PDB file of C-alpha atoms and ligand atoms in Angstrom:
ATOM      1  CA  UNK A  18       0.000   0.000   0.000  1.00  0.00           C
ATOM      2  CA  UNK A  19       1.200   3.493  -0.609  1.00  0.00           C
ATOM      3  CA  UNK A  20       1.925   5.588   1.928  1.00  0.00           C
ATOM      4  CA  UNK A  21      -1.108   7.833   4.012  1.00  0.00           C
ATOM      5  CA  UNK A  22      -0.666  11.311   3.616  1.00  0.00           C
ATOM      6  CA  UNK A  23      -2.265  13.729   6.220  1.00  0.00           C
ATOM      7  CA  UNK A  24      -2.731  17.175   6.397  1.00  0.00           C
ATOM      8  CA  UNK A  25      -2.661  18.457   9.752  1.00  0.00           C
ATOM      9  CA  UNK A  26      -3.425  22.720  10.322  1.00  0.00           C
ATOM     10  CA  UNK A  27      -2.375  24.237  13.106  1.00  0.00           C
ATOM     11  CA  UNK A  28       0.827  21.888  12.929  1.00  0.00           C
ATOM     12  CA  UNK A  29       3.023  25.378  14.505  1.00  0.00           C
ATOM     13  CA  UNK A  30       1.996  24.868  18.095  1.00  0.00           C
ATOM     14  CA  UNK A  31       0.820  22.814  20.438  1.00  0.00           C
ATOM     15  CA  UNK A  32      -1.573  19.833  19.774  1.00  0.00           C
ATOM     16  CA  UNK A  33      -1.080  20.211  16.159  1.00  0.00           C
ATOM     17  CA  UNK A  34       2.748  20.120  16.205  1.00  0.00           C
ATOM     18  CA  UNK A  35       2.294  16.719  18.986  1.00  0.00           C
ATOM     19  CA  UNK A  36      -0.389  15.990  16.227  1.00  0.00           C
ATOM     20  CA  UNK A  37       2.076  15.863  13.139  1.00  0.00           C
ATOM     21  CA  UNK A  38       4.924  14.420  15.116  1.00  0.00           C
ATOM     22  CA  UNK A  39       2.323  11.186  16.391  1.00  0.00           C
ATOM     23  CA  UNK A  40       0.973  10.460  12.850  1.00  0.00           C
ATOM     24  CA  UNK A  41       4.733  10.595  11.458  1.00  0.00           C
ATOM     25  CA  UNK A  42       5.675   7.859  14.367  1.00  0.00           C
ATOM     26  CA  UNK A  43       2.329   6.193  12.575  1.00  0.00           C
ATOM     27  CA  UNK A  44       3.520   6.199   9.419  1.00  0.00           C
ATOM     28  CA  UNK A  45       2.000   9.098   7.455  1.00  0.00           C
ATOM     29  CA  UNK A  46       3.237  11.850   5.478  1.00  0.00           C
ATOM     30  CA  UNK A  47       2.041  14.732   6.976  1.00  0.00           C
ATOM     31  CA  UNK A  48       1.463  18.037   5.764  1.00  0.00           C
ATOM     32  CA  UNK A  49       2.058  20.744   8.575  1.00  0.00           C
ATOM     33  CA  UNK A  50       0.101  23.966   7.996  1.00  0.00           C
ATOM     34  CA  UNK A  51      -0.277  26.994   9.763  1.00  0.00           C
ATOM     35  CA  UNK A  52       1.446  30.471   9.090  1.00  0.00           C
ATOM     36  CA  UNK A  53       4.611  30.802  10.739  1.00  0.00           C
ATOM     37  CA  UNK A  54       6.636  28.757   8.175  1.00  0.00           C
ATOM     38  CA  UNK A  55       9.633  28.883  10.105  1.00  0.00           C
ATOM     39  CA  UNK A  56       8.132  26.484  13.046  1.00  0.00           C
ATOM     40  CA  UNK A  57       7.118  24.142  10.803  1.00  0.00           C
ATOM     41  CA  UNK A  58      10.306  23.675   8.940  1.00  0.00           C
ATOM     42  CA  UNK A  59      12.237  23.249  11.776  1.00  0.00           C
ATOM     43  CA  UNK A  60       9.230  20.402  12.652  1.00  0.00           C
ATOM     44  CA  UNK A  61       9.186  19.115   9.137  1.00  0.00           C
ATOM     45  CA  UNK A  62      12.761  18.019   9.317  1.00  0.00           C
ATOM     46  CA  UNK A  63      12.187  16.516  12.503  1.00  0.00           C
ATOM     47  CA  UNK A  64      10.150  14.333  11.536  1.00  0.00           C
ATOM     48  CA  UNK A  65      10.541  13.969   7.716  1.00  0.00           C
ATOM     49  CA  UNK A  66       7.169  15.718   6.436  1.00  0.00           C
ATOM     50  CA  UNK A  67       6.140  18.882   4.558  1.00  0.00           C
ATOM     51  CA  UNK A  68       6.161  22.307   5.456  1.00  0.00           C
ATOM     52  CA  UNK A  69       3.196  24.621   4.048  1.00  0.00           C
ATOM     53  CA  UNK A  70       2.658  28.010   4.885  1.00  0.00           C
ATOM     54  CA  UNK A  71      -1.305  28.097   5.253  1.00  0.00           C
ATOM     55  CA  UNK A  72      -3.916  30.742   6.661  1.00  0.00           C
ATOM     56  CA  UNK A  73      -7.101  29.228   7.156  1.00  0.00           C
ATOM     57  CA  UNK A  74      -8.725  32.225   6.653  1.00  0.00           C
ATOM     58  CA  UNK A  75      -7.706  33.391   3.675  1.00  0.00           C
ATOM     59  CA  UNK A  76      -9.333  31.127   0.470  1.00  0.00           C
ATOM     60  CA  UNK A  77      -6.170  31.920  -1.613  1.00  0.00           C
ATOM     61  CA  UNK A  78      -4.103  30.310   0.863  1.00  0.00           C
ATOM     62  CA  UNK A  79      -6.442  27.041   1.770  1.00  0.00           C
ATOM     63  CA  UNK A  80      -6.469  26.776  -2.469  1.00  0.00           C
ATOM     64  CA  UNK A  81      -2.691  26.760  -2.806  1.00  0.00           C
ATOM     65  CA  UNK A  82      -2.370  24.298  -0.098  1.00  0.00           C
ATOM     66  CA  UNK A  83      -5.190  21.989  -2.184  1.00  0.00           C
ATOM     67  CA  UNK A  84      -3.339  22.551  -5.705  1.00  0.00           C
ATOM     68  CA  UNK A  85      -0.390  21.094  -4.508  1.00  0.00           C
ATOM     69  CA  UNK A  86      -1.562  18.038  -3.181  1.00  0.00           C
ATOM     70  CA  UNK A  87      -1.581  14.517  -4.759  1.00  0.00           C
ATOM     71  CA  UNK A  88      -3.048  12.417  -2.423  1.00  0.00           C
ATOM     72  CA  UNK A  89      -4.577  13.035   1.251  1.00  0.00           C
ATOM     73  CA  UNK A  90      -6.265   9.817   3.530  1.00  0.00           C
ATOM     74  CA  UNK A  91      -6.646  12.183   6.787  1.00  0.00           C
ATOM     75  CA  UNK A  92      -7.377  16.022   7.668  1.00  0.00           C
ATOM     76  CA  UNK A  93      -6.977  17.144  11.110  1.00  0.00           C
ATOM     77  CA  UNK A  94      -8.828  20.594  11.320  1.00  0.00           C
ATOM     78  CA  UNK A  95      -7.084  21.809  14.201  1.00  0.00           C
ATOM     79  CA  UNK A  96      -5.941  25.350  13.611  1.00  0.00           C
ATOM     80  CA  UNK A  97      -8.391  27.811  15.809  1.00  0.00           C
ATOM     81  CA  UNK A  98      -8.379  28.918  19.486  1.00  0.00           C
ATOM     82  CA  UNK A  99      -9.981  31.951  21.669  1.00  0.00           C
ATOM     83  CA  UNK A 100      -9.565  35.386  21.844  1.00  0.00           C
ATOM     84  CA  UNK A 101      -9.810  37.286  25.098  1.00  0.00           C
ATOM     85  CA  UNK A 102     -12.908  36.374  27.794  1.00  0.00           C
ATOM     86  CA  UNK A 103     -14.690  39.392  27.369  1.00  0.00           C
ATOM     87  CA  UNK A 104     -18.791  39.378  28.782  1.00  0.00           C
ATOM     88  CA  UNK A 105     -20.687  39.661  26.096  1.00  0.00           C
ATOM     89  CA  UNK A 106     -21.694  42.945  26.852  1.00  0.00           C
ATOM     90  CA  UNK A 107     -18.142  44.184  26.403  1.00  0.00           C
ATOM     91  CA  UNK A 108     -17.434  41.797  23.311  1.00  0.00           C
ATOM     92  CA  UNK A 109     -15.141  42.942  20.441  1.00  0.00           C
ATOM     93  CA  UNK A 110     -16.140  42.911  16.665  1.00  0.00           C
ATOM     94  CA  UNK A 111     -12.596  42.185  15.552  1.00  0.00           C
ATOM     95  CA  UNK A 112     -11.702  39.491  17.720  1.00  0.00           C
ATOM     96  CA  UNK A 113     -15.046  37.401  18.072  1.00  0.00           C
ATOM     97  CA  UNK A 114     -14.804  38.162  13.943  1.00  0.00           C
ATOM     98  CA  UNK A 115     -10.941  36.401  13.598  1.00  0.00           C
ATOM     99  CA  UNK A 116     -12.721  33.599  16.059  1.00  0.00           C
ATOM    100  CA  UNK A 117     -15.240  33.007  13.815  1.00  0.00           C
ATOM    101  CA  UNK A 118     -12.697  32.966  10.360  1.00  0.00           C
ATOM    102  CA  UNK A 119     -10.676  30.252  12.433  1.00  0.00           C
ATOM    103  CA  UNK A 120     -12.602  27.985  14.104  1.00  0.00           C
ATOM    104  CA  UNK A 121     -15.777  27.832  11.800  1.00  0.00           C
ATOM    105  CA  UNK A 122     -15.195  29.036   8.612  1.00  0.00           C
ATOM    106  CA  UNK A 123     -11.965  27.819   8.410  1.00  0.00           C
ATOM    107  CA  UNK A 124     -12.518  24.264   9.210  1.00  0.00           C
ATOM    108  CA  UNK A 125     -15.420  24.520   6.629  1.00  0.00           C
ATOM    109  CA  UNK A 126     -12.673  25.970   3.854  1.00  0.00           C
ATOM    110  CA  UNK A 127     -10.467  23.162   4.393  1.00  0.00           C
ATOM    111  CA  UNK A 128     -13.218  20.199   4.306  1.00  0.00           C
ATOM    112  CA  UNK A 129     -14.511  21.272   1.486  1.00  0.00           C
ATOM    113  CA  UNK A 130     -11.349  22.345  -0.606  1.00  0.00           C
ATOM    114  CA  UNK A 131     -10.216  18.476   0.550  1.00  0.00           C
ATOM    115  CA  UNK A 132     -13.258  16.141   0.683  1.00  0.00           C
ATOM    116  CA  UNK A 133     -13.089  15.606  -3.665  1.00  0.00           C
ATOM    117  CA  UNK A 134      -8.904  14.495  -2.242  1.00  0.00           C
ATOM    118  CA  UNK A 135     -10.069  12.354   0.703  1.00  0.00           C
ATOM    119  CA  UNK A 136     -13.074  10.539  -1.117  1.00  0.00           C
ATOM    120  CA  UNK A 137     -10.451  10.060  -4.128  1.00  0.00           C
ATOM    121  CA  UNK A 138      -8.320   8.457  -1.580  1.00  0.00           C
ATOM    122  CA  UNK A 139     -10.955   5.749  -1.146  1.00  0.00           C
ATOM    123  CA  UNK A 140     -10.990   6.035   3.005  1.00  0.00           C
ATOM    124  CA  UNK A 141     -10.671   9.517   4.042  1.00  0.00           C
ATOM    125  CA  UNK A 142     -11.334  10.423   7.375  1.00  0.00           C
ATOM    126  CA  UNK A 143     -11.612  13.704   8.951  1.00  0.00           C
ATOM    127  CA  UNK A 144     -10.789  14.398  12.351  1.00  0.00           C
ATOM    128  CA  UNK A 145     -11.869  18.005  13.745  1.00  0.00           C
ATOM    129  CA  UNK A 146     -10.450  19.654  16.711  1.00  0.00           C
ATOM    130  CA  UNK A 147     -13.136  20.728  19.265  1.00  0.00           C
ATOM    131  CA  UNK A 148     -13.477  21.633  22.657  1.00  0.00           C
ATOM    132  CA  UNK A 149     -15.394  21.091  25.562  1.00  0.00           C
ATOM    133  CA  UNK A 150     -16.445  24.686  25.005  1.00  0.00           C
ATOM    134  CA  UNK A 151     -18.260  23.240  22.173  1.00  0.00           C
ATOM    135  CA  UNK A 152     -21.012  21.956  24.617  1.00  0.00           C
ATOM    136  CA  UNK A 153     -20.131  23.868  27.910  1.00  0.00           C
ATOM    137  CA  UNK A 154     -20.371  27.347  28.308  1.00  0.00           C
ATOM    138  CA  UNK A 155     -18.762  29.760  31.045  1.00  0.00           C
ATOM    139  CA  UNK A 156     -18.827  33.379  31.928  1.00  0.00           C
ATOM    140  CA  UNK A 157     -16.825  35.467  29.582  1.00  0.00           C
ATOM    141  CA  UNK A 158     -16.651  32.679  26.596  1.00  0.00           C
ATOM    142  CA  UNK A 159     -19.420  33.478  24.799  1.00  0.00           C
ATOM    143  CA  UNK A 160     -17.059  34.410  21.374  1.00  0.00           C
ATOM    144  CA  UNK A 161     -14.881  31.055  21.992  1.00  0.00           C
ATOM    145  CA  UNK A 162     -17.942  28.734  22.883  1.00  0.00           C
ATOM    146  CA  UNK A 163     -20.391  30.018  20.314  1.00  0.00           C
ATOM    147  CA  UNK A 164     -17.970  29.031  17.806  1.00  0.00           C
ATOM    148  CA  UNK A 165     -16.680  25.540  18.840  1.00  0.00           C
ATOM    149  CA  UNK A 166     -20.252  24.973  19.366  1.00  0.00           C
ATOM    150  CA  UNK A 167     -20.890  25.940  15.596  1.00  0.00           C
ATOM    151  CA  UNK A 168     -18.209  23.603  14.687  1.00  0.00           C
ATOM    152  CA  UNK A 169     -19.381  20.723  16.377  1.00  0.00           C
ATOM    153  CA  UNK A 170     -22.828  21.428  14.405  1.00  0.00           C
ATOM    154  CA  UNK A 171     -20.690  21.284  11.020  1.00  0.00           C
ATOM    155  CA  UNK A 172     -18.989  18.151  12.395  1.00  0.00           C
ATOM    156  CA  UNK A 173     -22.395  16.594  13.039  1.00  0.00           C
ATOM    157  CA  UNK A 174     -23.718  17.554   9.940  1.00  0.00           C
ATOM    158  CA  UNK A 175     -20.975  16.938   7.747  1.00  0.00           C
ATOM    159  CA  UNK A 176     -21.444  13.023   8.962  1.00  0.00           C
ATOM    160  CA  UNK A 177     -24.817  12.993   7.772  1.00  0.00           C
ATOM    161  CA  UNK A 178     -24.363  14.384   4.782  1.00  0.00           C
ATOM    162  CA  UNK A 179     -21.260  11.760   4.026  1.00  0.00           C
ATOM    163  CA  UNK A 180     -23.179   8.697   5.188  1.00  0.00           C
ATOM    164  CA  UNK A 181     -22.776   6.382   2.324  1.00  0.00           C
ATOM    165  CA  UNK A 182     -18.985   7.538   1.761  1.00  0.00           C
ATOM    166  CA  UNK A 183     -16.118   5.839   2.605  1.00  0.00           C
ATOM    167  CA  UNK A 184     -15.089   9.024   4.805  1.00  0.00           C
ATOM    168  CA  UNK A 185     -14.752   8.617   8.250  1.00  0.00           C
ATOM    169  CA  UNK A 186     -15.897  12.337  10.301  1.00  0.00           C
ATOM    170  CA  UNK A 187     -14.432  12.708  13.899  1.00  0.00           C
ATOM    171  CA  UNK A 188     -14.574  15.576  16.762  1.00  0.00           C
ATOM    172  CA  UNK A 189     -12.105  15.593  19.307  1.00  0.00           C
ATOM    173  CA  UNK A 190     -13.045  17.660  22.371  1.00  0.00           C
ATOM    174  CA  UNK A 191     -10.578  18.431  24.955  1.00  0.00           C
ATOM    175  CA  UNK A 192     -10.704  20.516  28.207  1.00  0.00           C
ATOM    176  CA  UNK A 193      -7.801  22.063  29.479  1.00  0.00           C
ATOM    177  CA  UNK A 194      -4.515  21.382  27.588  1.00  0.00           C
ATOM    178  CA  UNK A 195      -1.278  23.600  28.049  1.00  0.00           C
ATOM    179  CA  UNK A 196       0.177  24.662  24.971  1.00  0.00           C
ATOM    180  CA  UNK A 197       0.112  28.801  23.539  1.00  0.00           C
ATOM    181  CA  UNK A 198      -3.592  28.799  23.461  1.00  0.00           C
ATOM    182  CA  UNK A 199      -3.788  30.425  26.932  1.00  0.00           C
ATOM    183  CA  UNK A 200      -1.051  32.886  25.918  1.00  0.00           C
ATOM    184  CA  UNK A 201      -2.852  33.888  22.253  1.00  0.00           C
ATOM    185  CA  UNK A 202      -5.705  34.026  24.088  1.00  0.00           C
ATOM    186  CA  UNK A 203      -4.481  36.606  26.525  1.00  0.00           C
ATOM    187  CA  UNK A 204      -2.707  38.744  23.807  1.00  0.00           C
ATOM    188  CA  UNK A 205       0.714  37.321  25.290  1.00  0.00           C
ATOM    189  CA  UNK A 206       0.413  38.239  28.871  1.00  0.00           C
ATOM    190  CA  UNK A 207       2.162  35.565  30.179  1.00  0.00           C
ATOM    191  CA  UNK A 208       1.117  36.040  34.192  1.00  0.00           C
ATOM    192  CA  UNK A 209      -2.522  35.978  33.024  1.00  0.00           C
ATOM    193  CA  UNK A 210      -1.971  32.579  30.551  1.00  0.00           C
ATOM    194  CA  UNK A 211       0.156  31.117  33.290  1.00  0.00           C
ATOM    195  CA  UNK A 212      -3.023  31.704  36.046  1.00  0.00           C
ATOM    196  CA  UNK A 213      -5.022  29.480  33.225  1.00  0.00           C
ATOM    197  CA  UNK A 214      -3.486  26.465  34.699  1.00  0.00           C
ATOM    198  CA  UNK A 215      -2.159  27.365  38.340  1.00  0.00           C
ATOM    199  CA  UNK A 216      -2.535  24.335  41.201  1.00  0.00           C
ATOM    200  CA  UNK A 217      -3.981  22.371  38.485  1.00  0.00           C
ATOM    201  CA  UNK A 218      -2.518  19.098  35.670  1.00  0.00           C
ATOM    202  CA  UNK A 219      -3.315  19.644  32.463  1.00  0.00           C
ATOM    203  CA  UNK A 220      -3.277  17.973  29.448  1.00  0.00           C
ATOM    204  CA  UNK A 221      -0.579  18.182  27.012  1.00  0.00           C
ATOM    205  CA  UNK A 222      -0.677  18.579  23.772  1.00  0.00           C
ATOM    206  CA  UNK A 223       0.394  14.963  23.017  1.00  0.00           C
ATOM    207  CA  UNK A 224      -2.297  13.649  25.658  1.00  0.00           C
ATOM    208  CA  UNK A 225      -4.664  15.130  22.580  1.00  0.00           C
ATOM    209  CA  UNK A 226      -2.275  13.798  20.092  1.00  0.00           C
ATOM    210  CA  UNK A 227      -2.293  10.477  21.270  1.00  0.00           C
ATOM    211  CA  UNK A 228      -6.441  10.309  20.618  1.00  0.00           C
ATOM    212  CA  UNK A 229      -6.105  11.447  17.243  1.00  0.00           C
ATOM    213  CA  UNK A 230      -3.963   9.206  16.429  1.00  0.00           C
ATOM    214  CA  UNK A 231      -5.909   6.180  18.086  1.00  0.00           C
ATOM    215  CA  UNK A 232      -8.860   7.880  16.363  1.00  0.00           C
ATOM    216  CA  UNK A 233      -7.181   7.549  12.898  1.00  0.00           C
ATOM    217  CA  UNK A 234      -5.793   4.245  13.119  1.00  0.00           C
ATOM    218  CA  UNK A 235      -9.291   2.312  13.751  1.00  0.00           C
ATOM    219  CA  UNK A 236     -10.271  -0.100  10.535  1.00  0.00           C
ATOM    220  CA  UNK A 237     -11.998   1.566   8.086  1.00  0.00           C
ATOM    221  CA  UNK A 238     -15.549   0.252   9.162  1.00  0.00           C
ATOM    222  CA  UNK A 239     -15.007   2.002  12.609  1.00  0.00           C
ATOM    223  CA  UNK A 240     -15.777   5.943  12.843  1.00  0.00           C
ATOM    224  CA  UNK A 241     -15.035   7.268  16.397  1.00  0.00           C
ATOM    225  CA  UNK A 242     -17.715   9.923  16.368  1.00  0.00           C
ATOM    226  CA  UNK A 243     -15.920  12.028  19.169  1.00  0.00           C
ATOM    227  CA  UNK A 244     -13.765  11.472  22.523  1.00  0.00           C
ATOM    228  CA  UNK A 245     -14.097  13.806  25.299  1.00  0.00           C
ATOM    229  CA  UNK A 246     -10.603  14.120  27.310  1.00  0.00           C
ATOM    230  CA  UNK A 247     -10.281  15.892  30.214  1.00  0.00           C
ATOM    231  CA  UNK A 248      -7.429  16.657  32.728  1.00  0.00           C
ATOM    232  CA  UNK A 249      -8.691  14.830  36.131  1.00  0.00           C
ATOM    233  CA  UNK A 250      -8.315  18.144  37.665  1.00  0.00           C
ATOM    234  CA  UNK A 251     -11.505  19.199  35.402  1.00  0.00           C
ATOM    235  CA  UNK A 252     -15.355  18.253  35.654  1.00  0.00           C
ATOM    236  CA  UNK A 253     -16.200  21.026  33.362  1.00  0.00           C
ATOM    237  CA  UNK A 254     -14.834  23.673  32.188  1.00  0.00           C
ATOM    238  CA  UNK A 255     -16.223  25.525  35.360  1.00  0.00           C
ATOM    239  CA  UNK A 256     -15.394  22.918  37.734  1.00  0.00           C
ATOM    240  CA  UNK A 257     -11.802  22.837  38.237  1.00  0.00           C
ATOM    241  CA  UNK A 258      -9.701  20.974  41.390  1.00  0.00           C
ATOM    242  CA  UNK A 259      -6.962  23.599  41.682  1.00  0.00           C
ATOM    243  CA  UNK A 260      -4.081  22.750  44.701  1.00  0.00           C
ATOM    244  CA  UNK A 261      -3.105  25.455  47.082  1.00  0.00           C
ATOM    245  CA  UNK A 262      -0.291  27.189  46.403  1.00  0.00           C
ATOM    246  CA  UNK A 263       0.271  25.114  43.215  1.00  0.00           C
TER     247      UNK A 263
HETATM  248  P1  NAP B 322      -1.955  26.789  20.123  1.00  0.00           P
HETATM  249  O1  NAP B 322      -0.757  26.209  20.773  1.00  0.00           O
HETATM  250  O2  NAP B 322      -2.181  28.255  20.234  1.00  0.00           O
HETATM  251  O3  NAP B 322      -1.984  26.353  18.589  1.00  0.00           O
HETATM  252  C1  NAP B 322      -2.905  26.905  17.681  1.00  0.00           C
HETATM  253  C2  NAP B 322      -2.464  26.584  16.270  1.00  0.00           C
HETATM  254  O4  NAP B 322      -3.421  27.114  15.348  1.00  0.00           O
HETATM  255  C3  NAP B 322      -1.113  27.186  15.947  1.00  0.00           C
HETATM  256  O5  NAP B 322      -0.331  26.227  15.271  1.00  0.00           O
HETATM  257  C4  NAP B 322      -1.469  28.343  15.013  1.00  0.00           C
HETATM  258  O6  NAP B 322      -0.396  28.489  14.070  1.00  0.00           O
HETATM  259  C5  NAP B 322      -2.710  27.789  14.331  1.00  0.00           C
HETATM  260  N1  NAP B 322      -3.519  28.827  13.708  1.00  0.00           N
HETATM  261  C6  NAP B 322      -4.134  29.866  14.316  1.00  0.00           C
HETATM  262  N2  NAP B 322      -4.744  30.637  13.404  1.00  0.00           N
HETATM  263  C7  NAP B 322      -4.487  30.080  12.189  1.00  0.00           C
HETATM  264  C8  NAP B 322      -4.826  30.424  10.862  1.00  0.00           C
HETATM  265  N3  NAP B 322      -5.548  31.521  10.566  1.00  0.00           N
HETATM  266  N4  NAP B 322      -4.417  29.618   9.850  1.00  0.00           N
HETATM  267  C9  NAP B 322      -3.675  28.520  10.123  1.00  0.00           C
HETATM  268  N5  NAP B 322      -3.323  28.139  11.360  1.00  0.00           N
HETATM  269  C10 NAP B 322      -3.719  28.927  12.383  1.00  0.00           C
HETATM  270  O7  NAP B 322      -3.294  26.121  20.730  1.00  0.00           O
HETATM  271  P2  NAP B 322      -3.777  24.589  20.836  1.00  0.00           P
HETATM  272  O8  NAP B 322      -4.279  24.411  22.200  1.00  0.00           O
HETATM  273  O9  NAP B 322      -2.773  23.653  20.297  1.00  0.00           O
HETATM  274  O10 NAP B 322      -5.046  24.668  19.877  1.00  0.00           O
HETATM  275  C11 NAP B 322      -5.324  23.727  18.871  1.00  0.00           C
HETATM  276  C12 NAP B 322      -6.830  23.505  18.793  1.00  0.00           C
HETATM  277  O11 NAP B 322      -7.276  22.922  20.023  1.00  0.00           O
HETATM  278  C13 NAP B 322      -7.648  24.773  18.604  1.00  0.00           C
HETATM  279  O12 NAP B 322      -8.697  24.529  17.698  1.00  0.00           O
HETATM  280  C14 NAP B 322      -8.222  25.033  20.006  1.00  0.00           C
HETATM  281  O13 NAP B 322      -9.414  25.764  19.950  1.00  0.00           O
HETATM  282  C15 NAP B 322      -8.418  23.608  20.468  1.00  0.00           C
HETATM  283  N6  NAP B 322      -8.521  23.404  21.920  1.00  0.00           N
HETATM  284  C16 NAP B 322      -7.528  23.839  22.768  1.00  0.00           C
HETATM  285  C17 NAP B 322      -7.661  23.626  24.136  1.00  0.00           C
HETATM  286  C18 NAP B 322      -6.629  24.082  25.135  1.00  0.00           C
HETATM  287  O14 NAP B 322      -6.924  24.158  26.345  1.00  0.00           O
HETATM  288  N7  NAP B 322      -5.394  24.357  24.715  1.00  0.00           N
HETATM  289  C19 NAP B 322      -8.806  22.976  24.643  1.00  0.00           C
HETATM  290  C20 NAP B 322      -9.775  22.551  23.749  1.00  0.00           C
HETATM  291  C21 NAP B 322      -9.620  22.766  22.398  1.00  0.00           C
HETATM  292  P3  NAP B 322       0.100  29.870  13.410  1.00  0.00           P
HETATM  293  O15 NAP B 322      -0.077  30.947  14.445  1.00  0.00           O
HETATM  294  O16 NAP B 322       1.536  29.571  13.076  1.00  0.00           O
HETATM  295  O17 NAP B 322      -0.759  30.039  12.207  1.00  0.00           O
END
């Protein structure tokens, strides 16, 4: 058999980056997008896949990245995150707009520039990258939760729609995972990203990693429909056990 290629966005940082590295240990060739080109070089040679410079946001950018591709098994929409915690009183056009061009319409650019690729492929699975904010809310999230929860309804629907097709459609939701999503989210302020996980365990990034991977590698037949992973240190995303003085 030839080898599985994947495309993995978001491959820069965090999950992503532990996303690309665990499907290369798996055997794929894998794509890893996102925009600072640099990053993914340097992870490219690591673990002998492809660098490509991608903004999900931008249609020229997700069409370049599907012109130059000559097979694809797997897409892992993973590229997104939050922007501030603002009530929604106080909420900001720009940021909840960027949010939006991410998480929802980004993940829709990619599965549909790549779903003609992945049925061609004759198993094609697609594994999206949601959040536990996709069926939780909390005080201050409306921008980050009212778009995860949009993308879990694309995720639901986009398995309807495909029943029949041999593509496989998969949400992953985690809580709490420690990678630069705390740190975009607070514009950089590192005292303020750092508080995100104080007295608590998190998840890392290849904690996530490791269920995509498991995800993928099912036979054919089998289509995980989503896995919820949480730290232990987290009910919900309101309910957290945090140590004193951790
Ligand atoms: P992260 O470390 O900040 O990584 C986010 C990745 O998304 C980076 O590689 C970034 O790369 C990429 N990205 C952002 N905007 C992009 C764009 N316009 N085009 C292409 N790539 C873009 O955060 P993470 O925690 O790994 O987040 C990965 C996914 O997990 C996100 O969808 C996030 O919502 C979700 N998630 C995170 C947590 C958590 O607690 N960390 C929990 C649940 C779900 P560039 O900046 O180089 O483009």
């Amino acid at each position: 058999m030839s080898e599985r290629v994947a495309v993995v966005t978001g491959a820069s940082a965090g999950i992503g980056a532990a996303t690309a590295r665990g499907l290369a240990a798996a055997g794929y060739r894998v794509i890893a997008a996102a925009r600072r080109l640099e990053r993914l070089e340097a992870l490219a040679a690591e673990i002998g896949g492809e660098p490509c410079r991608l903004d999900v946001t931008d249609p020229a950018s997700v069409a370049e990245l599907t012109a130059g591709l000559d097979r694809l098994d797997l897409l892992v929409n993973n590229a997104g995150g939050a922007l501030g915690l603002d009530p929604v009183e106080q909420s900001d056009d720009e940021r909840w707009r960027v949010m939006w061009e991410t998480n929802v319409l980004g993940l829709m650019r990619m599965t549909r520039a790549l779903l003609p690729a992945l049925r061609a492929a004759g198993n094609g699975h697609v594994i999206n990258v949601g959040s536990v904010s996709g069926f939780e809310i909390y005080t201050g999230g409306a921008g980050y939760t009212s778009v995860k929860h949009a993308a879990r309804a694309v995720t639901q629907t986009l398995r309807l729609e495909l029943l029949g097709e041999p593509i496989r459609i998969t949400e992953i939701n985690p809580g709490l995972v420690a990678t630069e999503f705390a740190l975009v989210r607070f514009g950089g302020d590192e005292e303020r990203a750092a508080a995100t996980y104080r007295g608590m365990t998190p998840l890392t990034g290849d904690d996530v990693a490791e269920c995509i991977v498991w995800a993928a590698g099912r036979p054919p037949h089998v289509n995980i429909d989503e896995i919820v992973v949480r730290p232990r240190d987290q009910a919900s995303v309101a309910h957290i056990h945090r140590r004193p003085g951790g």
